[in-house]
GROMACS .gro file of N, CA and C in nm:
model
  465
    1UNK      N    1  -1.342   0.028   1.066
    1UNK     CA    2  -1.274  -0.068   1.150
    1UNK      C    3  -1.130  -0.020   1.170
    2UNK      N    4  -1.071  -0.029   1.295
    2UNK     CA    5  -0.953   0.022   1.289
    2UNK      C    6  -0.886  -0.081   1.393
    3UNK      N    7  -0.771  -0.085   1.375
    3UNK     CA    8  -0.677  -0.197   1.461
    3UNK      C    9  -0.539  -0.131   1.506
    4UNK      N   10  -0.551  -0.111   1.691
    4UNK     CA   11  -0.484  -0.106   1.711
    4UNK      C   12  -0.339  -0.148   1.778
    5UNK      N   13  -0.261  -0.128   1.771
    5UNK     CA   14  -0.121  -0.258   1.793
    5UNK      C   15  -0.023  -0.124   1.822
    6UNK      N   16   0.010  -0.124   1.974
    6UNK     CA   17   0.115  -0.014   2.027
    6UNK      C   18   0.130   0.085   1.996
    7UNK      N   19   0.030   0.121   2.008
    7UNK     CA   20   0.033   0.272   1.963
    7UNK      C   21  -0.044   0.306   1.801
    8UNK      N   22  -0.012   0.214   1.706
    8UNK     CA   23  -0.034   0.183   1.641
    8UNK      C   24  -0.179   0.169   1.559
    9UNK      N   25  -0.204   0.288   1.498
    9UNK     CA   26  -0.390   0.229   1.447
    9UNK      C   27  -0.368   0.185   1.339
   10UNK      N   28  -0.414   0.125   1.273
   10UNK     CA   29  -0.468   0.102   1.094
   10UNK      C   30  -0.592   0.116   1.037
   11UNK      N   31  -0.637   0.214   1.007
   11UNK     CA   32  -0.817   0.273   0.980
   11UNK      C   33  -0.850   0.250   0.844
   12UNK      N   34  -0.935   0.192   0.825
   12UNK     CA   35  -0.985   0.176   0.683
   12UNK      C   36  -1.019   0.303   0.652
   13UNK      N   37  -0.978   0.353   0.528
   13UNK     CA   38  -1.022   0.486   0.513
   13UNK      C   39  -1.135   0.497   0.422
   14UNK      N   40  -1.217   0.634   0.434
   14UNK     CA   41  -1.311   0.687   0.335
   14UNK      C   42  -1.303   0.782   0.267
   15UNK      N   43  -1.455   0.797   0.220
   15UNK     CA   44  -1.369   0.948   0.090
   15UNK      C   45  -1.398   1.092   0.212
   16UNK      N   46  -1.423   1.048   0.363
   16UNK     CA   47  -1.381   1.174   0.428
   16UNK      C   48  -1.266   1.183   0.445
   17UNK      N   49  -1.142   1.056   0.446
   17UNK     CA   50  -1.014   1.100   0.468
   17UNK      C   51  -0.928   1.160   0.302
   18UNK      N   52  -0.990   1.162   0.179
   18UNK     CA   53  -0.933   1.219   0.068
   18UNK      C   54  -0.833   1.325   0.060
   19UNK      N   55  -0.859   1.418   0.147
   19UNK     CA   56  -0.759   1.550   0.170
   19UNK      C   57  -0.680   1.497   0.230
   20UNK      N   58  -0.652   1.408   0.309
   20UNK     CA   59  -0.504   1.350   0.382
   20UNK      C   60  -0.476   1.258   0.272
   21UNK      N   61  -0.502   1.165   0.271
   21UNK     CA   62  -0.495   1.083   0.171
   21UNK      C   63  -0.377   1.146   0.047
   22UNK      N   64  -0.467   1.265  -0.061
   22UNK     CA   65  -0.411   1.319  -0.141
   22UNK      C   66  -0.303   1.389  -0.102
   23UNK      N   67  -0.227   1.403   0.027
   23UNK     CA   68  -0.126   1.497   0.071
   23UNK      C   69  -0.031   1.422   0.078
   24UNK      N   70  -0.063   1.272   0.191
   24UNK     CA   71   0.018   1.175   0.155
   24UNK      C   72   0.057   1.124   0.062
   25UNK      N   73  -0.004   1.093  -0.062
   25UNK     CA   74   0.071   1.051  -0.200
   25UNK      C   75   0.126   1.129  -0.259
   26UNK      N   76   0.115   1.267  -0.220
   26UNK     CA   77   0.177   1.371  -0.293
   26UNK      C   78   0.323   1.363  -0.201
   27UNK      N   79   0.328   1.328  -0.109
   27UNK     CA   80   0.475   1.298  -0.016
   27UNK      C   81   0.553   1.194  -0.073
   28UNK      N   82   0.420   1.082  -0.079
   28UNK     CA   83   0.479   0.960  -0.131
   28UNK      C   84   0.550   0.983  -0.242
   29UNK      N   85   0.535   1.062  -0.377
   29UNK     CA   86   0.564   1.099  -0.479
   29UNK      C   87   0.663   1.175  -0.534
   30UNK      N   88   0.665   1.240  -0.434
   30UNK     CA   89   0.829   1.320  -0.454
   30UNK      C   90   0.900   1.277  -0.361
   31UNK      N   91   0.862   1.184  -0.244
   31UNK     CA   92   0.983   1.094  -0.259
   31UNK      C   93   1.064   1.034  -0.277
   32UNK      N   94   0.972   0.922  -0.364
   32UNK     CA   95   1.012   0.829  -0.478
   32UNK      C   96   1.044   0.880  -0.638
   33UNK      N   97   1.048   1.010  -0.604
   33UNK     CA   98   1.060   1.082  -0.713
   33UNK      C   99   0.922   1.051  -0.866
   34UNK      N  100   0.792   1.038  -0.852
   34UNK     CA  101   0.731   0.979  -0.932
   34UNK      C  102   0.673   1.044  -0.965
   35UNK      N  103   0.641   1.058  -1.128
   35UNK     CA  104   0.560   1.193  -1.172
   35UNK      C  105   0.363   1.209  -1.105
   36UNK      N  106   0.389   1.352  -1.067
   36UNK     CA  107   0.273   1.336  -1.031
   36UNK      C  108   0.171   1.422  -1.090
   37UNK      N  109   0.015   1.369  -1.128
   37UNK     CA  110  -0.067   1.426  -1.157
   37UNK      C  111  -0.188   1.406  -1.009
   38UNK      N  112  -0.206   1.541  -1.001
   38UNK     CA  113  -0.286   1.539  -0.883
   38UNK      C  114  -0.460   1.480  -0.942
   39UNK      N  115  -0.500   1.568  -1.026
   39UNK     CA  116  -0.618   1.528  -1.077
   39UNK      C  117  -0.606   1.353  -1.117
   40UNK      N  118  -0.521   1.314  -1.163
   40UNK     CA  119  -0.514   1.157  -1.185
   40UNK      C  120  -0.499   1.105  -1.056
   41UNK      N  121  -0.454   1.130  -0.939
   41UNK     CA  122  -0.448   1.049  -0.864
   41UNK      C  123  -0.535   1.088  -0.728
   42UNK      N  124  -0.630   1.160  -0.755
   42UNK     CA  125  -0.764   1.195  -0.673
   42UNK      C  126  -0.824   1.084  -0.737
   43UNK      N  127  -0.835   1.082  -0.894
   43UNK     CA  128  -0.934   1.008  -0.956
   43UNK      C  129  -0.888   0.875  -0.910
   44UNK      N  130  -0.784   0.840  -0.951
   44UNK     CA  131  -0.792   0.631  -0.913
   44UNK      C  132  -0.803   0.654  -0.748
   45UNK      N  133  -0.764   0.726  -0.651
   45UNK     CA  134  -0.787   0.717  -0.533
   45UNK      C  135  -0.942   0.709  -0.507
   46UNK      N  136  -1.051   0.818  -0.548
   46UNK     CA  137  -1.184   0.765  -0.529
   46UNK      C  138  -1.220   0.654  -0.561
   47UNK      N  139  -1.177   0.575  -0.696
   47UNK     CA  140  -1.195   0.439  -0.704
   47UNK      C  141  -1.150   0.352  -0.580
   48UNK      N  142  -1.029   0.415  -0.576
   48UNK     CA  143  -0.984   0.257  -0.433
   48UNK      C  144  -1.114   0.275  -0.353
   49UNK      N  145  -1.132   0.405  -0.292
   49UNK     CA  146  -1.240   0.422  -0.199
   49UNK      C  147  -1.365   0.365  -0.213
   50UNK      N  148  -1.417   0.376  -0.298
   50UNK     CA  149  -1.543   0.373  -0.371
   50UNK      C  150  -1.584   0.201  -0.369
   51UNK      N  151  -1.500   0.141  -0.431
   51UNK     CA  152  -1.521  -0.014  -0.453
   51UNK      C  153  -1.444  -0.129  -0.345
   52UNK      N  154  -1.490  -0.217  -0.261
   52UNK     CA  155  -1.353  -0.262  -0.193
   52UNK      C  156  -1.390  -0.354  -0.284
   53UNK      N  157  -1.412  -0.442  -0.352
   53UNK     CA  158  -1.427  -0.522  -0.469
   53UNK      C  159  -1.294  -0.501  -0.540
   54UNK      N  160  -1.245  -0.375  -0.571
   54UNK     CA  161  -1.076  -0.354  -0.631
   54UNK      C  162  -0.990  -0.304  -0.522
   55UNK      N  163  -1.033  -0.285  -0.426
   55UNK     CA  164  -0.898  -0.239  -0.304
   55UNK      C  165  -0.956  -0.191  -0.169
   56UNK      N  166  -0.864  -0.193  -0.081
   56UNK     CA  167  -0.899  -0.136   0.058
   56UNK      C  168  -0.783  -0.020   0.111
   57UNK      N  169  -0.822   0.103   0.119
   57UNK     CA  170  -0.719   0.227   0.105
   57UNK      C  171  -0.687   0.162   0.294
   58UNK      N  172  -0.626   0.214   0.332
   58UNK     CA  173  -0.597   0.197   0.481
   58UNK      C  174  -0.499   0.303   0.527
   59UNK      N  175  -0.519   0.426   0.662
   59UNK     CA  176  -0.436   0.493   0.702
   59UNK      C  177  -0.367   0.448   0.824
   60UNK      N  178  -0.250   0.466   0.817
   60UNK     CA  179  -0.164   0.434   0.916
   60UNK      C  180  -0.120   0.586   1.036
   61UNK      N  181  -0.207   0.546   1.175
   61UNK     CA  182  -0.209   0.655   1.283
   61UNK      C  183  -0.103   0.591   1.373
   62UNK      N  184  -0.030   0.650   1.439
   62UNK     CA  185   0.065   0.675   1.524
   62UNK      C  186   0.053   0.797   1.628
   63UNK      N  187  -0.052   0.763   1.789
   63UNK     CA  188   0.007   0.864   1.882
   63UNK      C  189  -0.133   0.982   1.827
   64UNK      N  190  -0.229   0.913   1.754
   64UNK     CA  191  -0.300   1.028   1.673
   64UNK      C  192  -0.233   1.109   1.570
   65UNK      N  193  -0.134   1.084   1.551
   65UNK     CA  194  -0.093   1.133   1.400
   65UNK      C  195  -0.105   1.044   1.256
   66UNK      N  196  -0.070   1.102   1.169
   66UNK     CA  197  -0.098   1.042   1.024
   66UNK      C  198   0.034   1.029   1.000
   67UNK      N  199   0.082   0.869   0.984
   67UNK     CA  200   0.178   0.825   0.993
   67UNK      C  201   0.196   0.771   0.833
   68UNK      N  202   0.134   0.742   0.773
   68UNK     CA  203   0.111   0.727   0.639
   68UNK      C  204  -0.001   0.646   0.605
   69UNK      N  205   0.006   0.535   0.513
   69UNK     CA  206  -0.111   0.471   0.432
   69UNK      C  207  -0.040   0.349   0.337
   70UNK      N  208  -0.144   0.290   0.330
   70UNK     CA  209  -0.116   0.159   0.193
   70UNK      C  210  -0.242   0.095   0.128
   71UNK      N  211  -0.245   0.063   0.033
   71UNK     CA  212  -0.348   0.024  -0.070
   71UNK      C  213  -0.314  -0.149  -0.074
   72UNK      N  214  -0.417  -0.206  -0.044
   72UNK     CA  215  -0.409  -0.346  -0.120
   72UNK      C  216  -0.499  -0.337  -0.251
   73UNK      N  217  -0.470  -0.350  -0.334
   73UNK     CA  218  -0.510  -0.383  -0.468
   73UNK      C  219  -0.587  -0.555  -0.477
   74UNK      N  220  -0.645  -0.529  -0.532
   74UNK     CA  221  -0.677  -0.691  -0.558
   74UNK      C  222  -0.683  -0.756  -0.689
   75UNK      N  223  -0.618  -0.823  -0.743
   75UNK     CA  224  -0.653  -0.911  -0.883
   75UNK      C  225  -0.674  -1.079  -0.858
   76UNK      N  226  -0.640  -1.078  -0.954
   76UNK     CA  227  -0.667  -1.274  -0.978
   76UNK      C  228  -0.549  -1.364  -1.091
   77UNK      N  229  -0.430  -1.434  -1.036
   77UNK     CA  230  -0.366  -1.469  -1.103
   77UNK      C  231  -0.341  -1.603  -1.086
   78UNK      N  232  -0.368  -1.667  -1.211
   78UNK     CA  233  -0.383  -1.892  -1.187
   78UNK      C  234  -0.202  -1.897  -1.119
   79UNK      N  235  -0.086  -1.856  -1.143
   79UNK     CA  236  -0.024  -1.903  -1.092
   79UNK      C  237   0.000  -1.856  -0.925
   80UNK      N  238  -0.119  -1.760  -0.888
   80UNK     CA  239  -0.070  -1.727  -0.744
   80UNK      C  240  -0.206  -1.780  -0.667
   81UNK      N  241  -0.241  -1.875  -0.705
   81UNK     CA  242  -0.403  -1.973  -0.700
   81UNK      C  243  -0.495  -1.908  -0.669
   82UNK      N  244  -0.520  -1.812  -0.753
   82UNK     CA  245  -0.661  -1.723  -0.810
   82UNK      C  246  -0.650  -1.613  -0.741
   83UNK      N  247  -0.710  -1.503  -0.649
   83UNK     CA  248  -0.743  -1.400  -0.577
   83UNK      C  249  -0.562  -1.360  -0.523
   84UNK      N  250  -0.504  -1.239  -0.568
   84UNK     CA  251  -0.425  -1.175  -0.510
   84UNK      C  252  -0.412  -1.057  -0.459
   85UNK      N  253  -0.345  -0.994  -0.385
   85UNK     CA  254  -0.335  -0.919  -0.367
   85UNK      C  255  -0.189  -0.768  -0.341
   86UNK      N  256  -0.210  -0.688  -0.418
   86UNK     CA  257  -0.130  -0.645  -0.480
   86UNK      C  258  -0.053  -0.495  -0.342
   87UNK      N  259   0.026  -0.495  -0.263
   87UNK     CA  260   0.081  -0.405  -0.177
   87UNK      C  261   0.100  -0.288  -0.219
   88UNK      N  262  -0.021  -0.189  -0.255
   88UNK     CA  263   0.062  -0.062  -0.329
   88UNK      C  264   0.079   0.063  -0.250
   89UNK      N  265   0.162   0.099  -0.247
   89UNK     CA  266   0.194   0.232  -0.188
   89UNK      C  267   0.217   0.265  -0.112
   90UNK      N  268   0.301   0.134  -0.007
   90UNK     CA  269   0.317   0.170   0.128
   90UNK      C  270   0.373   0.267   0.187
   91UNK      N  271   0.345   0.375   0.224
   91UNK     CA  272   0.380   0.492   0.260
   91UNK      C  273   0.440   0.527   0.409
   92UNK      N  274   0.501   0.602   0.487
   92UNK     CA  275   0.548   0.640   0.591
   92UNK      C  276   0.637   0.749   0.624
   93UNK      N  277   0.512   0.866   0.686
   93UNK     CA  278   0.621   0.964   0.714
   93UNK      C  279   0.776   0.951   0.765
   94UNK      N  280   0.865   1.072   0.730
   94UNK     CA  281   0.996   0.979   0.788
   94UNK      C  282   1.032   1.000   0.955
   95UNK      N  283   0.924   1.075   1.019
   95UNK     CA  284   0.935   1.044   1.143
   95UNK      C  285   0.889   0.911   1.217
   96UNK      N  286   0.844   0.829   1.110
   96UNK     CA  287   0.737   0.723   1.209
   96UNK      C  288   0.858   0.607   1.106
   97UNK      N  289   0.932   0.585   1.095
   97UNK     CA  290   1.008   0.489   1.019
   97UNK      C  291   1.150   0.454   1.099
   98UNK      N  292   1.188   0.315   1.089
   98UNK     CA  293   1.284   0.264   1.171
   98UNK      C  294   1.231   0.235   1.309
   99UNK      N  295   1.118   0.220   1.280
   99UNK     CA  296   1.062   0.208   1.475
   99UNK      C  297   0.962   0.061   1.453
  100UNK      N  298   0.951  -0.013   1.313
  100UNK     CA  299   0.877  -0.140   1.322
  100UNK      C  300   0.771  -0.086   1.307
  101UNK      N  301   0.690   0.025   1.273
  101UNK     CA  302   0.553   0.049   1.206
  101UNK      C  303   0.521   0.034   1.053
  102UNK      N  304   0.628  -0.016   0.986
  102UNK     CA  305   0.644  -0.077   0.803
  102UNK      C  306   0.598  -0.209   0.875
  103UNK      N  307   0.691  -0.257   0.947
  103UNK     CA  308   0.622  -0.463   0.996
  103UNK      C  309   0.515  -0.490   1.007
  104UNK      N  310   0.470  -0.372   1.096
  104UNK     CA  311   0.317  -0.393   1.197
  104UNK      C  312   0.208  -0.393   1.035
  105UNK      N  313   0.266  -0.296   0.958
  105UNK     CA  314   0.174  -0.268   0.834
  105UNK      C  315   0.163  -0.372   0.737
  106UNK      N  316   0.315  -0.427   0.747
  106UNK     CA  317   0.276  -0.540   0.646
  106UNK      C  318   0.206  -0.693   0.731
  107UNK      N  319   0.208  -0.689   0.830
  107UNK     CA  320   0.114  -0.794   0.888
  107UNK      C  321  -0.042  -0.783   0.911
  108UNK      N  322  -0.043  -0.614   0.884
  108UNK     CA  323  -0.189  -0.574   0.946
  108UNK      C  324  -0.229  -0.616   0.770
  109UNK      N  325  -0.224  -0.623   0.675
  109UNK     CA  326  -0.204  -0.619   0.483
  109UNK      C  327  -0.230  -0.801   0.565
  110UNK      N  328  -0.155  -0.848   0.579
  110UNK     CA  329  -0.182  -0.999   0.582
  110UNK      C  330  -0.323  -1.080   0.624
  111UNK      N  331  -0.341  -0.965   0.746
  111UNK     CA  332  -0.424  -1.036   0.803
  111UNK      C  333  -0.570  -0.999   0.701
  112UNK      N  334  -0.579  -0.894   0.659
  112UNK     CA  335  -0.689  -0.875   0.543
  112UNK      C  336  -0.677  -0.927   0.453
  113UNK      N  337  -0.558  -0.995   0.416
  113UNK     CA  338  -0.584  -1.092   0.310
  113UNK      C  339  -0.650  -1.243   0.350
  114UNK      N  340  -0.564  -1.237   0.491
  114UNK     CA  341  -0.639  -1.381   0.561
  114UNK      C  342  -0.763  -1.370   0.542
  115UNK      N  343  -0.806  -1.283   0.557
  115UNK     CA  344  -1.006  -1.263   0.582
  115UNK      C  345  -1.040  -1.256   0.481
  116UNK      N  346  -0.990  -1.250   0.374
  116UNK     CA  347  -1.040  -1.258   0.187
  116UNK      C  348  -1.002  -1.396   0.147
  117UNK      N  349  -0.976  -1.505   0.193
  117UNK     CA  350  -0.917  -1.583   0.125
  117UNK      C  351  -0.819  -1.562   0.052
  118UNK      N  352  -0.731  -1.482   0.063
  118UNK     CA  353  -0.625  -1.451  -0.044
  118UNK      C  354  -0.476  -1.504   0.041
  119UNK      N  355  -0.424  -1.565  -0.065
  119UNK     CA  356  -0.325  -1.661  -0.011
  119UNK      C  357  -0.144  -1.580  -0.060
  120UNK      N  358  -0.150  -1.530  -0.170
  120UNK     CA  359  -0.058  -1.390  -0.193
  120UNK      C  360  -0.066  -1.265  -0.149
  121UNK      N  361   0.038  -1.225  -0.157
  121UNK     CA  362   0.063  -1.121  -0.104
  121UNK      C  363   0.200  -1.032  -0.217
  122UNK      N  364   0.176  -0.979  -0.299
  122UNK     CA  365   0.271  -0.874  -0.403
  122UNK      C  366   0.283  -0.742  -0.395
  123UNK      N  367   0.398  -0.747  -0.420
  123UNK     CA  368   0.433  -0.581  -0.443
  123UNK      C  369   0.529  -0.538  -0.588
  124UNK      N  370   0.542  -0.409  -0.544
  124UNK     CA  371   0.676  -0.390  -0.662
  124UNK      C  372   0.761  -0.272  -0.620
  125UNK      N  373   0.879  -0.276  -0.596
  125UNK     CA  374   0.990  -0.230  -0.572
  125UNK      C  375   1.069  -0.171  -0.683
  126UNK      N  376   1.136  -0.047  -0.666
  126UNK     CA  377   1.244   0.039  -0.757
  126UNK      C  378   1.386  -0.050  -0.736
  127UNK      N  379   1.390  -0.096  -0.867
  127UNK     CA  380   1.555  -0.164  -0.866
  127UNK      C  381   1.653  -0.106  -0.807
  128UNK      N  382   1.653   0.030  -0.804
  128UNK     CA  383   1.720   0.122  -0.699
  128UNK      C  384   1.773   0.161  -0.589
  129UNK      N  385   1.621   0.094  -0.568
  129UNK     CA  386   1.534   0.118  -0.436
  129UNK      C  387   1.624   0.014  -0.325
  130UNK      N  388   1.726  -0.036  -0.290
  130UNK     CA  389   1.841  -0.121  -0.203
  130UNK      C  390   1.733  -0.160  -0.042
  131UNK      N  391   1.739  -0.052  -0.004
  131UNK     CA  392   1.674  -0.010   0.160
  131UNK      C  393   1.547  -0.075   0.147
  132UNK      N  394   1.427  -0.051   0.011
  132UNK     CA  395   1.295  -0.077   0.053
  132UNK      C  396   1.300  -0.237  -0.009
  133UNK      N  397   1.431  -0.281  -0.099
  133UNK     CA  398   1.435  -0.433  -0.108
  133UNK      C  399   1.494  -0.465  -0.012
  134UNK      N  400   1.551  -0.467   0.041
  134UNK     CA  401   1.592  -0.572   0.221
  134UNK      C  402   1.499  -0.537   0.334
  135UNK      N  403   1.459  -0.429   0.351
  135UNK     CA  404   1.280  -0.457   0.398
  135UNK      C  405   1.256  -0.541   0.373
  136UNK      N  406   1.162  -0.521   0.236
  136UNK     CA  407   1.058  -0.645   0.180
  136UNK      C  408   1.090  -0.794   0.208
  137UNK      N  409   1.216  -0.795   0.166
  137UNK     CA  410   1.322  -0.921   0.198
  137UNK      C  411   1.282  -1.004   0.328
  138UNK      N  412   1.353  -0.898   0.426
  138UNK     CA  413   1.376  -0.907   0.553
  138UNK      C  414   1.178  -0.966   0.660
  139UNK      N  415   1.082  -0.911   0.531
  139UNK     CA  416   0.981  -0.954   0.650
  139UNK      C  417   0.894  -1.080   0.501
  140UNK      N  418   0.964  -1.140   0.416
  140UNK     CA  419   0.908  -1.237   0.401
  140UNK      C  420   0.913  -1.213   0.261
  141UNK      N  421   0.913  -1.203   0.202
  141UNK     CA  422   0.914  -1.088   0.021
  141UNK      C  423   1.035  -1.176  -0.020
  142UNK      N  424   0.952  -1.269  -0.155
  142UNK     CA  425   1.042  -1.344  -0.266
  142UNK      C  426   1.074  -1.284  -0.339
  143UNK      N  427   1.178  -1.223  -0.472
  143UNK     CA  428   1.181  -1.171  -0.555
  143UNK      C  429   1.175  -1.274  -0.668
  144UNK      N  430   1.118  -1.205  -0.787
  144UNK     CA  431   1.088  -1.301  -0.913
  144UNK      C  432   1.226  -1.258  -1.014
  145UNK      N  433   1.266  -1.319  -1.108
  145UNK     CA  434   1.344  -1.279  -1.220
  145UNK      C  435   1.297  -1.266  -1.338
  146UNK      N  436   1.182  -1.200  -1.334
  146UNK     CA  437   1.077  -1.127  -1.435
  146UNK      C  438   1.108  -0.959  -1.395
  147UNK      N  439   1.018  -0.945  -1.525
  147UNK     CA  440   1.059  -0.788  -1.530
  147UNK      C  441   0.906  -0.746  -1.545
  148UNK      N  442   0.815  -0.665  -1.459
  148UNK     CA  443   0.678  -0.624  -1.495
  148UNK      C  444   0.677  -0.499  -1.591
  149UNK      N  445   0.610  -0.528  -1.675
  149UNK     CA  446   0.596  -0.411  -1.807
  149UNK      C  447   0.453  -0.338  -1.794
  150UNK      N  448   0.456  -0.277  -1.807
  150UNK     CA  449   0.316  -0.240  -1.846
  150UNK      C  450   0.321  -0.123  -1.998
  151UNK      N  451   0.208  -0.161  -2.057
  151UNK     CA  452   0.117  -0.080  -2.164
  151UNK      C  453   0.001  -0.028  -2.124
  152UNK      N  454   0.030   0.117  -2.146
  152UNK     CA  455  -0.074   0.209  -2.128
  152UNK      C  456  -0.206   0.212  -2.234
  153UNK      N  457  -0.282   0.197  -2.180
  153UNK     CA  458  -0.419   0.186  -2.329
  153UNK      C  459  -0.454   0.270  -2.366
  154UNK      N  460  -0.478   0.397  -2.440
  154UNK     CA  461  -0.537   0.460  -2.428
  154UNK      C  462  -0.717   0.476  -2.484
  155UNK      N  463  -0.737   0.636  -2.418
  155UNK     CA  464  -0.931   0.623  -2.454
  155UNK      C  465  -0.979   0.614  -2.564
   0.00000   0.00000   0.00000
């Protein structure tokens, strides 16, 4: 299924798009400066693919180009009234940025949540990160005064 909006596609992706996919997070990654393991992040990427039960990978085309990508994640949290959904990885080459194709993305993310019953919408942002918090801000994005931790489990 793909949706297009000015130019604009949003394609659900498969594990034929994996080789783009994996190029883009590898952009995404030394962007954001984030350590990267390629073999780890082929692996949770076939999962997104694999199950939409835990996520829906989605590429973002521009003009027929590969403009980037974003992951909705999905969990379940009683204070966000059950089924959420989690914004990960919104990506965008830096030619396709400052032109309102981050907006179009986070509404095209909405409307698949509309169609899940899912009434949240989360992300998580680098305290750093100034530019991608007044985004988020700017198209609807509460901030909490919690701090998310995570513990790694191991095998």
């Amino acid at each position: 299924m793909a949706d297009i909006t000015d130019e604009a596609v949003f394609e659900r992706a498969s594990a034929e798009h994996t080789e783009l996919l994996v190029q883009l997070m590898r952009e995404f990654y030394d962007f954001e400066h984030l350590p990267w393991d390629g073999a780890a992040a082929r692996s949770a990427l076939g999962m997104a693919l694999d199950d939409p039960a835990l996520s829906e990978v989605w590429l973002i085309r521009r003009s027929g180009e590969a403009a980037g990508y974003f992951v909705l994640g999905f969990g379940f949290s009683l204070e966000f009234r059950g089924r959420f959904a989690l914004l990960d990885e919104l990506y965008l080459r830096e030619p396709f940025r400052g032109g309102g194709l981050g907006r179009r993305a986070i509404r095209h993310a909405e409307e698949v949540c509309r169609a899940r019953g899912i009434e949240a919408l989360r992300l998580e942002v680098e305290h750093k990160n100034a530019g991608a918090q007044a985004f988020y801000r700017a198209v609807g994005f509460e901030g909490h005064e919690r701090y998310l931790l995570t513990r790694w489990i191991p095998g």
